Amino acid sequence: MSFDVDAVRAQFPILKREIDGKPLIYLDNAATTQKPQCVIDALVDYYTTCNSNVHRGAHRLADEATRNFEAARDIIKDFMNAPKREEVIWTTGTTEGINIVANGLASLLSPEDEVIATQMDHHANLVTWQQACKASGATLRTIPVTDDGELDQAAYEAMLSEKTRFVAFPHVSNALGTINPIKEMTAKAKAVDALVLVDGAQGAAHGWVDVQDIDCDFYVLSGHKLYGPMGIGVLWGRESVLESWPVWRTGGEMISTVTLQDATWNVLPYRFEAGTPNVADAIAMGEAVRWFSALDQAGVAAHEKALLDHATKLAEEFEGLTIIGKAKSKIGVLSFVLDMGHPADIGFLLDRQGIAVRTGDHCAQPLMARFNVPGTARASFSIYNTLEEIDAFFAALKKVRTMLA
Ligand code: PMP
């Protein structure tokens, strides 16, 4: 197998779009990736051929929908190397996965306990633990970020103690691209018997995830950052932890028996999947993961590294540009500020040239404060981007700087 970027691009119909007569250059992949035709087809096929509610129908369509829905769960299980399919819970995305875990954790936390999050967390993975700590009286501690945009491991080690009940950190920073040493960080938390959640919203799009190897207790991800649809994601949670946890939402699917005064709960994973699930998007997410997993992963990694190396080199040579986040290990994210112009102006003027980047605080305000910037402009690369697109991006950025001067 080898990696052929043109063949990959050909599968993404949106990449043929033009913006004001200019070819679209989509560099906002950390916000959401585009969808290959097979994922779009999976959605259309589902509604065209077997739309039906799952699990409880006695007819052919319900049977087909259920089989496709559960087969998608198995695809995710294999992608994450989850030990059991019962541990793979469909959610609406990373945010909901984190909230389900916070709901369970709330019943365990007491005022003597400590929870550790990080200074680079997305708000979804920080604010949720702030709230959990406020509700329980537990103390929230946060791992600081170094000047290079890495988590300060010495500070992390120093804050771990027998009081640490729970540790949450991102696999990859959405704002800086830093890849964190999640296996080592998990091992350190396990040494004090803490539970560990890895926010995989950004990590999962860049290669297979092995939850057994990481040895964390929870790994959460979003389908839309992984070539799949919006509104669907997965919480993987260790069965031995989840089975004793209180329920999240109540309703159909998650119950076993109901009387007028009481109810008993279904088994995992259904216990955490109240109501009619997002069947079509789950199936399409399964297709996205199947599609991505079938690519030559070494080729994908080499292509992404080539994009980042090229962009970093051009950024370092670019007059007046400061890169925010220079971690040794990064995914294809280039977060930067210019010596003139607010990031929002940069984004606007790039858009006029057909180039899509994201600007702002990237849902990471404490991280922006750490670097003393109001926000950054962020170009984030995916497997369908090319070196030529990066050249075009820097040529457009040069015009932007001239316009802002
Ligand atoms: N964590 C990280 C690191 C993210 O990048 C994001 C999305 N930007 C989230 C959490 C939240 O993901 P979602 O909005 O898909 O729930």
XYZ file of C-alpha atoms and ligand atoms in Angstrom:
421
model
C 0.000 0.000 0.000
C 1.119 3.558 -0.500
C -0.406 6.951 0.144
C -1.691 8.780 -2.933
C -2.942 12.249 -1.990
C -4.619 12.815 -5.364
C -6.582 9.578 -5.014
C -7.622 10.628 -1.494
C -8.654 14.112 -2.632
C -10.774 12.680 -5.429
C -12.990 11.062 -2.799
C -13.956 14.393 -1.188
C -16.530 16.149 -3.375
C -16.374 19.405 -1.404
C -12.734 19.916 -2.369
C -13.898 20.700 -5.903
C -15.698 23.798 -4.608
C -14.655 27.286 -5.437
C -14.921 30.340 -3.193
C -15.502 33.502 -5.219
C -13.953 31.824 -8.244
C -10.882 30.592 -6.359
C -10.249 26.936 -5.514
C -11.169 26.159 -1.920
C -8.131 25.500 0.261
C -9.557 23.974 3.394
C -7.184 24.341 6.352
C -9.729 24.131 9.179
C -9.518 20.407 9.786
C -9.065 20.616 13.539
C -12.554 22.170 13.683
C -14.062 19.512 11.463
C -12.798 17.358 8.625
C -14.541 17.029 5.286
C -16.404 13.831 4.420
C -15.471 11.332 1.719
C -18.163 10.265 -0.756
C -18.529 6.840 0.905
C -19.601 8.510 4.179
C -22.110 10.718 2.383
C -23.366 7.613 0.548
C -23.705 5.684 3.807
C -26.000 8.400 5.170
C -28.101 8.553 2.027
C -28.227 4.738 1.749
C -29.481 4.390 5.278
C -32.381 6.802 4.740
C -33.031 5.416 1.266
C -33.021 1.714 2.070
C -33.406 0.806 5.716
C -34.523 3.766 7.853
C -36.153 2.299 10.934
C -35.889 2.450 14.691
C -33.399 -0.030 16.109
C -33.527 -2.887 18.615
C -37.260 -3.276 19.065
C -38.771 -3.834 15.640
C -40.143 -7.114 14.432
C -39.708 -6.292 10.760
C -37.005 -6.452 8.097
C -36.072 -2.764 8.096
C -35.653 -2.662 11.872
C -33.532 -5.768 11.675
C -31.274 -4.297 8.976
C -30.972 -0.946 10.748
C -30.075 -2.711 13.998
C -27.481 -4.907 12.334
C -25.829 -1.960 10.554
C -25.914 0.147 13.724
C -24.319 -2.575 15.837
C -21.804 -3.410 13.078
C -20.700 0.251 13.209
C -20.110 -0.178 16.949
C -17.860 -3.123 16.180
C -15.860 -1.062 13.671
C -15.237 1.553 16.388
C -14.365 -1.151 18.901
C -11.679 -2.492 16.559
C -10.406 1.011 15.717
C -9.920 1.764 19.419
C -8.799 -1.775 20.282
C -11.491 -1.777 22.965
C -11.621 -5.102 24.828
C -15.435 -5.279 24.673
C -18.143 -3.904 22.398
C -20.253 -3.227 25.519
C -17.756 -0.520 26.422
C -18.379 1.468 23.226
C -21.157 3.992 23.913
C -22.627 6.198 21.207
C -22.766 9.873 22.135
C -23.399 13.118 20.277
C -19.658 13.858 20.419
C -16.685 14.434 22.678
C -18.517 17.027 24.754
C -21.304 14.638 25.652
C -18.838 11.830 26.385
C -17.027 14.052 28.884
C -20.326 15.056 30.475
C -21.389 11.427 30.896
C -18.130 10.721 32.713
C -18.543 13.861 34.849
C -22.030 12.726 35.805
C -20.676 9.388 37.005
C -17.729 10.958 38.743
C -19.951 13.375 40.659
C -21.209 10.520 42.817
C -17.628 9.540 43.714
C -16.068 12.892 44.496
C -15.867 14.348 47.984
C -14.299 17.579 49.337
C -10.995 15.832 50.184
C -10.506 14.714 46.589
C -8.499 16.331 43.830
C -9.144 16.352 40.111
C -6.405 17.217 37.625
C -7.026 18.804 34.229
C -4.703 20.965 32.124
C -4.020 24.505 31.022
C -4.304 23.399 27.378
C -7.727 21.789 27.647
C -10.589 22.592 25.336
C -13.363 24.221 27.383
C -15.331 20.971 27.092
C -12.611 19.222 29.067
C -12.029 22.000 31.586
C -15.342 23.636 32.380
C -16.948 20.230 32.924
C -14.417 19.357 35.635
C -14.712 22.842 37.135
C -18.431 22.211 37.539
C -17.915 18.682 38.903
C -15.497 20.061 41.498
C -17.790 22.937 42.440
C -20.678 20.539 42.956
C -18.687 18.114 45.097
C -16.299 20.445 46.886
C -13.300 18.666 45.356
C -10.242 20.694 44.326
C -9.377 21.216 40.670
C -5.687 21.411 39.816
C -4.358 22.139 36.346
C -1.118 21.051 34.695
C 0.705 24.129 33.365
C 1.915 24.496 29.788
C 5.572 25.251 28.975
C 6.743 27.992 26.593
C 6.948 25.382 23.839
C 3.316 24.393 24.347
C 3.914 21.098 26.141
C 2.399 19.903 29.393
C 4.865 20.427 32.225
C 5.469 16.852 33.292
C 7.457 17.746 36.412
C 4.596 19.932 37.629
C 2.150 17.111 36.871
C 4.164 14.610 38.871
C 4.389 17.047 41.773
C 0.595 17.480 41.943
C -0.231 13.770 41.931
C -0.968 12.328 45.356
C -3.237 9.878 47.136
C -5.845 12.661 47.014
C -5.937 12.552 43.196
C -9.156 10.858 42.206
C -9.359 11.699 38.552
C -7.092 13.007 35.786
C -8.226 14.353 32.389
C -6.030 15.568 29.549
C -6.201 15.942 25.796
C -4.519 13.420 23.515
C -3.707 16.349 21.235
C -4.182 20.099 21.798
C -6.677 21.533 19.324
C -5.173 25.005 19.648
C -1.461 24.136 19.375
C -1.281 20.647 17.863
C 0.834 19.291 20.735
C 0.692 15.493 21.007
C 0.806 14.664 24.704
C 2.609 11.608 26.133
C -0.711 10.056 27.105
C 0.590 6.601 27.905
C 3.207 7.910 30.335
C 0.737 10.370 31.847
C -1.799 7.598 32.352
C 0.793 5.380 34.038
C 1.643 8.180 36.483
C -2.037 8.658 37.362
C -2.538 4.913 37.765
C 0.354 4.829 40.228
C -1.843 6.870 42.630
C -4.998 4.900 41.701
C -6.689 7.769 39.861
C -9.135 7.289 37.016
C -7.984 8.706 33.678
C -9.932 10.277 30.822
C -8.243 11.062 27.529
C -9.964 13.682 25.359
C -9.358 12.165 21.937
C -11.269 14.725 19.853
C -8.085 15.666 18.001
C -6.009 12.541 18.526
C -8.275 10.003 16.903
C -8.071 11.583 13.438
C -4.389 10.923 13.217
C -4.108 7.189 13.597
C -5.480 4.196 15.378
C -6.180 4.546 19.059
C -5.256 1.667 21.327
C -7.080 2.097 24.625
C -5.580 -1.098 26.019
C -2.085 0.136 25.316
C -2.822 3.591 26.753
C -4.448 1.881 29.755
C -6.766 4.837 30.410
C -10.298 4.373 31.778
C -12.133 6.600 29.288
C -11.365 7.786 25.786
C -13.807 10.165 24.081
C -13.971 11.244 20.459
C -16.173 12.961 17.850
C -17.119 11.485 14.483
C -16.993 14.811 12.669
C -13.269 15.257 13.262
C -12.663 11.798 11.869
C -14.215 12.159 8.396
C -17.628 11.217 9.804
C -20.844 13.170 10.377
C -21.570 15.790 13.016
C -23.743 14.913 15.999
C -22.214 11.512 16.649
C -19.286 10.373 18.765
C -18.108 7.674 21.096
C -17.316 7.281 24.748
C -15.164 4.257 25.403
C -15.213 3.403 29.101
C -13.836 0.529 31.085
C -16.649 -1.886 31.884
C -15.538 -2.422 35.476
C -15.921 1.318 36.111
C -19.044 2.027 34.066
C -21.157 -0.853 35.313
C -21.361 0.520 38.842
C -21.974 4.111 37.724
C -25.287 5.897 38.045
C -27.300 6.315 34.876
C -26.853 9.421 32.761
C -30.178 10.053 31.059
C -33.334 8.086 31.538
C -35.803 6.941 28.906
C -36.365 4.161 26.435
C -33.558 1.727 25.534
C -31.700 2.205 28.819
C -34.193 0.349 31.018
C -34.727 -3.309 31.686
C -37.983 -3.402 33.686
C -40.347 -0.615 34.716
C -43.152 -0.498 37.254
C -45.177 2.544 38.192
C -42.803 3.288 41.055
C -39.428 1.988 39.945
C -37.171 0.813 37.141
C -34.118 -1.380 36.599
C -31.376 -0.657 34.112
C -30.335 -2.292 30.892
C -26.848 -3.723 30.420
C -23.933 -1.797 28.897
C -23.730 -0.069 26.461
C -27.493 0.557 26.305
C -27.657 1.766 29.893
C -25.989 4.983 28.714
C -27.918 5.280 25.439
C -31.361 6.536 26.441
C -33.839 7.255 23.658
C -33.730 6.661 19.939
C -30.087 6.753 18.913
C -28.630 8.661 15.979
C -28.650 5.540 13.833
C -27.799 7.048 10.445
C -24.838 9.024 11.739
C -23.532 6.085 13.757
C -23.570 3.945 10.625
C -21.881 6.709 8.615
C -19.296 7.181 11.368
C -18.587 3.459 11.161
C -18.066 3.894 7.429
C -15.738 6.856 8.021
C -13.619 4.849 10.440
C -13.608 1.828 8.124
C -12.503 4.106 5.262
C -9.789 5.806 7.321
C -8.508 2.559 8.834
C -8.069 1.066 5.369
C -5.565 3.787 4.401
C -1.854 3.102 4.651
C -1.317 4.509 8.145
C 2.451 4.910 7.757
C 1.766 6.817 4.535
C -0.827 8.990 6.273
C 1.620 9.821 9.068
C 4.446 10.588 6.611
C 2.165 12.846 4.546
C 0.926 14.736 7.615
C 4.502 15.192 8.835
C 5.604 16.491 5.429
C 2.763 19.051 5.501
C 3.638 20.212 9.013
C 7.396 20.362 8.339
C 6.846 22.373 5.170
C 4.403 24.765 6.860
C 6.671 25.211 9.889
C 9.665 25.997 7.691
C 7.720 28.609 5.709
C 6.260 30.046 8.913
C 9.705 30.411 10.479
C 10.870 32.315 7.395
C 7.767 34.532 7.278
C 8.355 38.106 8.378
C 6.447 39.152 11.483
C 4.934 35.723 12.187
C 5.130 34.080 15.616
C 4.238 30.428 15.929
C 2.303 29.661 19.120
C 3.129 26.127 20.229
C 6.427 24.573 19.201
C 6.145 21.174 20.838
C 8.552 18.471 19.741
C 5.653 16.187 18.904
C 2.809 17.805 16.947
C 0.022 17.041 14.530
C -0.495 19.266 11.500
C -1.574 22.416 13.303
C 0.040 25.803 12.761
C -1.238 28.344 15.271
C 0.209 31.804 14.845
C -0.092 35.554 15.264
C 1.237 38.288 12.984
C 2.920 41.480 14.088
C 0.012 43.385 12.554
C -3.690 42.655 12.397
C -5.991 40.812 14.728
C -6.358 37.055 14.012
C -9.975 37.741 12.958
C -8.735 40.133 10.233
C -6.262 37.535 9.037
C -9.011 34.921 8.771
C -11.300 37.310 6.906
C -8.645 38.317 4.394
C -7.577 34.710 3.806
C -11.191 33.742 3.165
C -11.338 36.375 0.386
C -8.606 34.300 -1.278
C -10.437 30.994 -0.898
C -8.499 29.830 2.161
C -10.354 28.540 5.213
C -8.574 28.794 8.562
C -9.925 29.261 12.070
C -9.267 32.286 14.239
C -10.037 33.079 17.848
C -9.427 31.387 21.175
C -10.202 27.855 19.891
C -12.313 27.168 23.004
C -9.115 27.384 25.035
C -9.165 30.790 26.699
C -6.797 29.890 29.579
C -4.275 28.679 27.010
C -4.524 31.934 25.054
C -4.018 33.816 28.331
C -0.946 31.661 29.007
C 0.583 32.864 25.738
C -0.674 36.378 26.279
C -2.539 36.520 22.961
C -6.226 37.344 22.362
C -6.396 34.372 20.022
C -4.492 32.943 17.101
C -5.008 32.156 13.454
C -4.872 28.379 13.053
C -4.204 26.459 9.885
C -4.831 22.764 10.483
C -3.978 20.140 7.904
C -5.561 16.872 6.946
C -4.624 13.960 4.751
C -6.136 15.565 1.642
C -4.095 18.773 1.872
C -1.075 19.228 -0.374
C 2.283 20.972 -0.215
C 1.063 23.219 -3.050
C -1.884 24.315 -0.905
C 0.526 25.271 1.861
C 2.578 27.317 -0.606
C -0.644 29.027 -1.737
C -1.558 29.682 1.899
C 1.714 31.468 2.596
C 1.471 33.448 -0.651
C -2.019 34.562 0.428
C -0.759 35.365 3.930
C 1.915 37.572 2.414
C -0.823 39.566 0.669
C -2.730 39.758 3.951
C 0.265 41.233 5.729
C 0.715 43.792 2.959
C -2.965 44.730 3.221
C -2.722 45.101 6.985
C 0.508 47.123 6.905
N -11.804 18.535 22.926
C -11.007 18.947 21.932
C -9.527 18.806 22.099
C -11.569 19.481 20.778
O -10.761 19.889 19.782
C -12.962 19.585 20.663
C -13.612 20.192 19.433
N -12.986 21.341 18.958
C -13.746 19.117 21.716
C -13.149 18.608 22.837
C -15.244 19.157 21.655
O -15.666 18.332 20.608
P -17.196 18.381 20.114
O -17.497 19.834 19.880
O -17.172 17.580 18.842
O -18.024 17.767 21.174
